[in-house]
PDB file of C-alpha atoms in Angstrom:
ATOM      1  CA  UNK I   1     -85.323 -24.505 125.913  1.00 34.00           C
ATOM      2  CA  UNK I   2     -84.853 -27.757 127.600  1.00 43.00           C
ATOM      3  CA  UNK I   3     -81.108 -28.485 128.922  1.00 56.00           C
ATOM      4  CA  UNK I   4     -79.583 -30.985 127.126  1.00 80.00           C
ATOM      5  CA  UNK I   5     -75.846 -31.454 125.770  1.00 87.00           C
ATOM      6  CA  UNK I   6     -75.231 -33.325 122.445  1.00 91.00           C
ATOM      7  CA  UNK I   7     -71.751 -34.729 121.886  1.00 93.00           C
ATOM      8  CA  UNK I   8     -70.486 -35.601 118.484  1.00 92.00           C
ATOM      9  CA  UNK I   9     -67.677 -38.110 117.816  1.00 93.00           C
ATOM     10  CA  UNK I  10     -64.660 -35.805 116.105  1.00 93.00           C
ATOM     11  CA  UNK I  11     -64.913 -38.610 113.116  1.00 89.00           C
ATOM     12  CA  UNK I  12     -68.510 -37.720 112.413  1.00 87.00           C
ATOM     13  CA  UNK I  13     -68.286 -33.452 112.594  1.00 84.00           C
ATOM     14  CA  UNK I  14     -66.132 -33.951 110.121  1.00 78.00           C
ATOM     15  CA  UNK I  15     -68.587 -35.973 107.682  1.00 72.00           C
ATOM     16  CA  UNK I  16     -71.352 -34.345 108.673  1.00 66.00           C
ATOM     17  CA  UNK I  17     -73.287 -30.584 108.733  1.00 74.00           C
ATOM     18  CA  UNK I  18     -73.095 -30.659 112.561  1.00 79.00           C
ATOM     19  CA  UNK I  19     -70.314 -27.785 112.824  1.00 88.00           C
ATOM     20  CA  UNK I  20     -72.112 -26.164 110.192  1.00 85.00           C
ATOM     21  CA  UNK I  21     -75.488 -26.341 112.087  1.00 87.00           C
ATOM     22  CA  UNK I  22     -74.082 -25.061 115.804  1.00 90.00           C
ATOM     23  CA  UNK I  23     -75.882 -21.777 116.826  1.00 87.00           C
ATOM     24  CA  UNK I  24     -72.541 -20.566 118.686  1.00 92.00           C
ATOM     25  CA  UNK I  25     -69.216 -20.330 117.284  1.00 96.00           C
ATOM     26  CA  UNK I  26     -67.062 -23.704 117.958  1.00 96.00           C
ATOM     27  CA  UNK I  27     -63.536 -22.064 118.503  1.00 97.00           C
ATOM     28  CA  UNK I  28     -60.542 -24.476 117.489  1.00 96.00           C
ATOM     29  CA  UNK I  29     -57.072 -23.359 117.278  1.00 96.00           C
ATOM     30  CA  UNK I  30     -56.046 -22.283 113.723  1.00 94.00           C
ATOM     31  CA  UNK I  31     -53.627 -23.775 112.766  1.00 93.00           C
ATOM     32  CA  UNK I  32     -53.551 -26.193 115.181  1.00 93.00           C
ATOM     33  CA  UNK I  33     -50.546 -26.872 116.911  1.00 92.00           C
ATOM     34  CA  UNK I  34     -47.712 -29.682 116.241  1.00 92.00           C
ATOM     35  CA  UNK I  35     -49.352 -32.606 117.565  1.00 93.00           C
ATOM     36  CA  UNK I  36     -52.675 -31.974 118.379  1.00 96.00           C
ATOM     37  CA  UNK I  37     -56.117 -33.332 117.314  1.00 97.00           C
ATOM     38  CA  UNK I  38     -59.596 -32.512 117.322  1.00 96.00           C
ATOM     39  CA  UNK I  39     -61.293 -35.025 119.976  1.00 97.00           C
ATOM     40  CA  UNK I  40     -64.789 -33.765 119.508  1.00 96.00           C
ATOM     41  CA  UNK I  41     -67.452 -31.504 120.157  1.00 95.00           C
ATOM     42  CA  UNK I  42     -70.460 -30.945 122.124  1.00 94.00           C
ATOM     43  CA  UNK I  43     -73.243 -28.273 121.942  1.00 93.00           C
ATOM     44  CA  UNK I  44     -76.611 -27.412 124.287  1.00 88.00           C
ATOM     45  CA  UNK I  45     -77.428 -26.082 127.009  1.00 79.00           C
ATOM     46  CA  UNK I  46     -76.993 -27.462 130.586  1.00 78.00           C
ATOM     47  CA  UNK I  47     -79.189 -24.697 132.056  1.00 71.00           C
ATOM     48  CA  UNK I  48     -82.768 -23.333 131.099  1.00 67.00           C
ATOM     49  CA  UNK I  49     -80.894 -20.238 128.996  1.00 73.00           C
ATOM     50  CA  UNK I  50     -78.992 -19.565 126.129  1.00 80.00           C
ATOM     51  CA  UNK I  51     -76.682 -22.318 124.553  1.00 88.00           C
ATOM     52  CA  UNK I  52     -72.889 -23.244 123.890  1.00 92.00           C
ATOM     53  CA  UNK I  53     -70.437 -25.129 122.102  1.00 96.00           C
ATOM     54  CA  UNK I  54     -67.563 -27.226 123.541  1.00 96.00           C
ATOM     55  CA  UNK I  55     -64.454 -27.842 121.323  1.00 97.00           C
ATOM     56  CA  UNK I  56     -62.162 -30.601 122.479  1.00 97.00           C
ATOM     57  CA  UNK I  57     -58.342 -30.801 121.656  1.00 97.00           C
ATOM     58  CA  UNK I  58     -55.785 -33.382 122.919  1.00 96.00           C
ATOM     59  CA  UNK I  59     -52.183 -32.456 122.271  1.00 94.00           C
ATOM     60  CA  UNK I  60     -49.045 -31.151 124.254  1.00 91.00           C
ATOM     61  CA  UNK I  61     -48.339 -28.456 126.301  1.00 87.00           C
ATOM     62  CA  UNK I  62     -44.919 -26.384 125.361  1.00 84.00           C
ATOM     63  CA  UNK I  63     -42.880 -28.486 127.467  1.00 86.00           C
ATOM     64  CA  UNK I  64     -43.849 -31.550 125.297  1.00 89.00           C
ATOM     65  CA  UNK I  65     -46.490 -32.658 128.251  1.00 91.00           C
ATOM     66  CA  UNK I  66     -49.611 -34.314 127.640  1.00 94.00           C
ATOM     67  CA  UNK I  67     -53.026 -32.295 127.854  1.00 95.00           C
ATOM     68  CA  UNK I  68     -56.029 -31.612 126.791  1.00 96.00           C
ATOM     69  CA  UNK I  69     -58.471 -28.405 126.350  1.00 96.00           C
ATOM     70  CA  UNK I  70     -61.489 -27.315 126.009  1.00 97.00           C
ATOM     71  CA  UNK I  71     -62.523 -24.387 124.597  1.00 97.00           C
ATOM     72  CA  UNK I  72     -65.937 -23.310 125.422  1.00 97.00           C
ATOM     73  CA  UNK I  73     -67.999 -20.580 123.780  1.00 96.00           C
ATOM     74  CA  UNK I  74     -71.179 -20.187 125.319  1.00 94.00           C
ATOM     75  CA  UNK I  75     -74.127 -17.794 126.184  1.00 92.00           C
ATOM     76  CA  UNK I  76     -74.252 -16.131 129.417  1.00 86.00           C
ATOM     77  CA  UNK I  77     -76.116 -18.820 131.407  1.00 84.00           C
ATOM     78  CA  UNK I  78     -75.836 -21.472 129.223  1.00 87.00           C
ATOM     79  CA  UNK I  79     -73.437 -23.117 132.235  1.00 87.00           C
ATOM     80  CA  UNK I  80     -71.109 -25.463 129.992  1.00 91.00           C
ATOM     81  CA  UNK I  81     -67.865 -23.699 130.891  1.00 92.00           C
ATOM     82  CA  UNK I  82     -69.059 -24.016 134.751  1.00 90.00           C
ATOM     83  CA  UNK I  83     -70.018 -27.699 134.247  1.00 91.00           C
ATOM     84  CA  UNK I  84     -66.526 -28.498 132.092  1.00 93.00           C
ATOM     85  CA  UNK I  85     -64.536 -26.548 134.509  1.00 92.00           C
ATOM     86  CA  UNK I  86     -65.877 -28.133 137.868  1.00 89.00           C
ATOM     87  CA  UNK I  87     -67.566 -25.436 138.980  1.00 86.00           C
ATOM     88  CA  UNK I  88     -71.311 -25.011 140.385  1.00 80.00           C
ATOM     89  CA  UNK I  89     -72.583 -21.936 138.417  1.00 79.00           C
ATOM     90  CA  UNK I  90     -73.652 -20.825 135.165  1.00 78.00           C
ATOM     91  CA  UNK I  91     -71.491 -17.391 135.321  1.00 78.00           C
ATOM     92  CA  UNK I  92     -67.538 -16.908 135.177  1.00 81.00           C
ATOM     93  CA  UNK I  93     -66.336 -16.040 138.381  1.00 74.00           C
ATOM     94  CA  UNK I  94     -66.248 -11.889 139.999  1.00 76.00           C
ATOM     95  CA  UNK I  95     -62.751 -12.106 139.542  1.00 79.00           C
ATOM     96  CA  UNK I  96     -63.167 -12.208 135.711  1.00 86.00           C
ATOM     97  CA  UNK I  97     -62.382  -9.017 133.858  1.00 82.00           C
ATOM     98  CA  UNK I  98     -60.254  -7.414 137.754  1.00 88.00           C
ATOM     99  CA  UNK I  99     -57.224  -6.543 137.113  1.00 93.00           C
ATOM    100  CA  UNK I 100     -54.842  -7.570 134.335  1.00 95.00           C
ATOM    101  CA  UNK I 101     -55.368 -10.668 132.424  1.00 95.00           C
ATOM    102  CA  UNK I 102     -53.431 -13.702 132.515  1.00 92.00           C
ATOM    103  CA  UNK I 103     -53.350 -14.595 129.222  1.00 93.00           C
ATOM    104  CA  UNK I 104     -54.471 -13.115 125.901  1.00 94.00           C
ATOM    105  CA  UNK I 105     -55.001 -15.198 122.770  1.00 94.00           C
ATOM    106  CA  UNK I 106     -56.332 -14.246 119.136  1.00 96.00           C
ATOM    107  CA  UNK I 107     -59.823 -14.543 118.206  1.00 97.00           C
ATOM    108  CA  UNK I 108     -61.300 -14.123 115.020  1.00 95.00           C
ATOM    109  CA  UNK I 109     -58.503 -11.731 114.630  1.00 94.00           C
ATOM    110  CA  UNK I 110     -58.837 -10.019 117.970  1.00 95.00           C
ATOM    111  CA  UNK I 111     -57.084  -9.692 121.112  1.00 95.00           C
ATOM    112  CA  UNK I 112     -58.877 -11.377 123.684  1.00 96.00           C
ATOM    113  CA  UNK I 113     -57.828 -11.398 127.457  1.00 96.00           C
ATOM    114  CA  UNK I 114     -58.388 -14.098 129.861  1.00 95.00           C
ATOM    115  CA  UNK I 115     -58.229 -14.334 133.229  1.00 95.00           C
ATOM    116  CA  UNK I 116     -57.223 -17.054 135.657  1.00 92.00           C
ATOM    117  CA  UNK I 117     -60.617 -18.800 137.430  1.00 90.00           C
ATOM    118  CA  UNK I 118     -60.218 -20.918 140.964  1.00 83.00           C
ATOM    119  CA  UNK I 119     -61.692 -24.613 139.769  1.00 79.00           C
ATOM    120  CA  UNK I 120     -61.061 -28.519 140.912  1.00 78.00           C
ATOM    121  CA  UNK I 121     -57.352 -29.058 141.519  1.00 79.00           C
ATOM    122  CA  UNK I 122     -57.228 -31.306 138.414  1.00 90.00           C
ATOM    123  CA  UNK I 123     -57.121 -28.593 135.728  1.00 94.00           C
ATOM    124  CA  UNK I 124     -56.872 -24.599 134.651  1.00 93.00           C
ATOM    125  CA  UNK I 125     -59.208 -22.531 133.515  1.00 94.00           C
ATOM    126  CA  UNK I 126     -59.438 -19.141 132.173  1.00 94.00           C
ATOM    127  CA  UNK I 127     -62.038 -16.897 131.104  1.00 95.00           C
ATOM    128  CA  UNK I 128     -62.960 -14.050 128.668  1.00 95.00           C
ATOM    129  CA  UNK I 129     -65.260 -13.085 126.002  1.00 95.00           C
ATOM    130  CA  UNK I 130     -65.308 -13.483 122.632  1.00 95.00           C
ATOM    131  CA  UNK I 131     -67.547 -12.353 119.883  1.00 92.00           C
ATOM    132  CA  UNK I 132     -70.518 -11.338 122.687  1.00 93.00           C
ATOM    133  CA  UNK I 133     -70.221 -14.779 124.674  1.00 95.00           C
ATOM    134  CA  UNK I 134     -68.074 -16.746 127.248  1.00 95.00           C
ATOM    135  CA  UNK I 135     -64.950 -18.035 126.708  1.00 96.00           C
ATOM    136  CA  UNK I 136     -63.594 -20.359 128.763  1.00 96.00           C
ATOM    137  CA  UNK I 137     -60.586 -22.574 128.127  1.00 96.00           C
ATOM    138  CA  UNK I 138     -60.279 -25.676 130.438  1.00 95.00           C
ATOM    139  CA  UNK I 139     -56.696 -27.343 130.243  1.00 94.00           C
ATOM    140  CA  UNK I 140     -56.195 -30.981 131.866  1.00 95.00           C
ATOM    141  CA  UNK I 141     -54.113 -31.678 133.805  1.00 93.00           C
ATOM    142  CA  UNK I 142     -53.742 -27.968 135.513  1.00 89.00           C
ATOM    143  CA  UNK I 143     -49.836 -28.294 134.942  1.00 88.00           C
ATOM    144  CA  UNK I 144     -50.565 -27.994 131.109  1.00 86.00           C
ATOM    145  CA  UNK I 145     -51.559 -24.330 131.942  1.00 85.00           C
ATOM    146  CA  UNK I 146     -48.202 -23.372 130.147  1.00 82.00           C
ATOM    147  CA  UNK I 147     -49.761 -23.189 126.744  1.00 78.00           C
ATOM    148  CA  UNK I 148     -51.335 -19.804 127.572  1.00 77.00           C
ATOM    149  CA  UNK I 149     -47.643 -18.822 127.720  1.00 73.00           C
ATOM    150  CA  UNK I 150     -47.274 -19.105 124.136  1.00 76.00           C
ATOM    151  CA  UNK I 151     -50.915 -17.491 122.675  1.00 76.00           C
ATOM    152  CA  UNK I 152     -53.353 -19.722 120.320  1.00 89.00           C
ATOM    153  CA  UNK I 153     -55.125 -18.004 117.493  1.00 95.00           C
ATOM    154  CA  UNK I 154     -58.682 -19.305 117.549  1.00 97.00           C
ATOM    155  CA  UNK I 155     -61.249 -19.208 114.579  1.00 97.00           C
ATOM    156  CA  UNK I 156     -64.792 -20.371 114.323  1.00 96.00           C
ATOM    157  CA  UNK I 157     -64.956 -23.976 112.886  1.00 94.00           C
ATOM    158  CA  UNK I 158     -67.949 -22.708 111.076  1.00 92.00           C
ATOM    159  CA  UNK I 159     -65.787 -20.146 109.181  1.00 93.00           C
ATOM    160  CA  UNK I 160     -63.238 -22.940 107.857  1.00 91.00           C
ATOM    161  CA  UNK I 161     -65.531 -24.514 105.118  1.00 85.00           C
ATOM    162  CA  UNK I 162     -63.648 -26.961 103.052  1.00 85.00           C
ATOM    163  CA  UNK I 163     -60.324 -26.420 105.247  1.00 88.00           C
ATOM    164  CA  UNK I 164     -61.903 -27.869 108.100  1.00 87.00           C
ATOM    165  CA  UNK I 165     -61.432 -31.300 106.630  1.00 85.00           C
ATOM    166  CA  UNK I 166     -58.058 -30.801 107.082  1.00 86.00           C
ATOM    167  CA  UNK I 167     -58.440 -30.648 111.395  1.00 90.00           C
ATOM    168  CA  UNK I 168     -56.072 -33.655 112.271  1.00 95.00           C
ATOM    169  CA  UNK I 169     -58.844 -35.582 114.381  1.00 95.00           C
ATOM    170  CA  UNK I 170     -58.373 -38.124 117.260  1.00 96.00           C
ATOM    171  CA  UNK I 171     -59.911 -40.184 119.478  1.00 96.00           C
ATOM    172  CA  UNK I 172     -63.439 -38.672 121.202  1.00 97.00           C
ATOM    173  CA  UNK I 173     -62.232 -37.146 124.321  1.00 97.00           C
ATOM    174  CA  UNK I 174     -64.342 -39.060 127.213  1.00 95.00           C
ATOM    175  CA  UNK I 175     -63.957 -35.516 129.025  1.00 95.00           C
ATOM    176  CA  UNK I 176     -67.119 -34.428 126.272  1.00 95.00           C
ATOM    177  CA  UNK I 177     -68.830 -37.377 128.317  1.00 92.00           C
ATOM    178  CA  UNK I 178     -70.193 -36.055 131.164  1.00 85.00           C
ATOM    179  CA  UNK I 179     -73.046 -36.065 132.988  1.00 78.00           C
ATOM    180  CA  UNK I 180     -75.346 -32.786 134.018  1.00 75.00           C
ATOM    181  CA  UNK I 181     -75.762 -32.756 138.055  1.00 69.00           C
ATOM    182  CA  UNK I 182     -79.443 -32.017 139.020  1.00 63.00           C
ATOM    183  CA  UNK I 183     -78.546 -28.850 140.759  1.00 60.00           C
ATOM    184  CA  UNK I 184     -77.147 -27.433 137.410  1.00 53.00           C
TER     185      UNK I 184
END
């Protein structure tokens, strides 16, 4: 497999079979929160293994603060979550799965536990897995880390059929837009 990202306006995953098409599950928060919108979506690979999808969502933290996350589900390798979260590798951090977690949210029904990963100064990130792959959710700006306070239930986009229509949708996110350094 050759790397290479595709990102899809949130206007046109909507009118389109591209959610139904990913090879990964594209988690979104179900229901979404007050206020937020789907900002798009981006799948591939930015490594030579296994593949990933990026859900964008712009909205407010609990404090009525301005964010947005991503929530990444991706192969091991696949190296989105390490591209979206800053960081120069294709693997969580060691640090993932020591200790207790510092959040936990619901997917697909399950518990999930996430732990707190070192990036850039300019946003959070924490990391489990979910359904035998990666999870990583990226919040911008790193002060917005509150909402893992209060837990998000996550489903597969893929699973909503004729309810996903009803994902309030906003602007693409230009965070989706990003380009793959050689080293990756």
């Amino acid at each position: 497999m050759q790397p290479g990202l595709v990102v899809v306006d949130p206007f046109a995953a909507m009118i389109d079979t591209a959610v139904q098409a990913l090879p990964a599950p594209l988690w979104v928060p179900w229901p979404p929160p007050p206020g937020w919108r789907f900002a798009g979506l981006c799948h591939g690979t930015v490594a030579t293994a296994g593949s990933g999808t990026t859900a964008c969502w712009s909205g407010t933290d609990p404090f009525g603060d301005p964010v947005e996350t991503l929530f990444v589900c991706e192969e091991a390798g696949a190296g989105l979550g390490g591209l979206f979260s800053g960081l120069r590798t294709h693997y969580p951090t060691p640090n993932v799965g020591i200790g207790p977690p510092d959040a936990r949210f619901l997917v697909e029904g399950r518990s999930t536990s996430l732990w707190s990963v070192e990036a850039v100064d300019d946003r959070a990130v924490y990391v489990g897995e979910a359904a035998g792959r990666w999870l990583w959710v990226i919040v911008h700006p790193a002060e917005g880390s509150a909402l893992v306070v209060s837990p998000l239930t996550l489903v597969d986009a893929r699973s909503l059929g004729a309810e996903l229509a009803m994902l309030p949708l906003g602007e693409l996110s230009p965070r989706l837009l990003v380009e793959v350094p050689p080293e990756l």
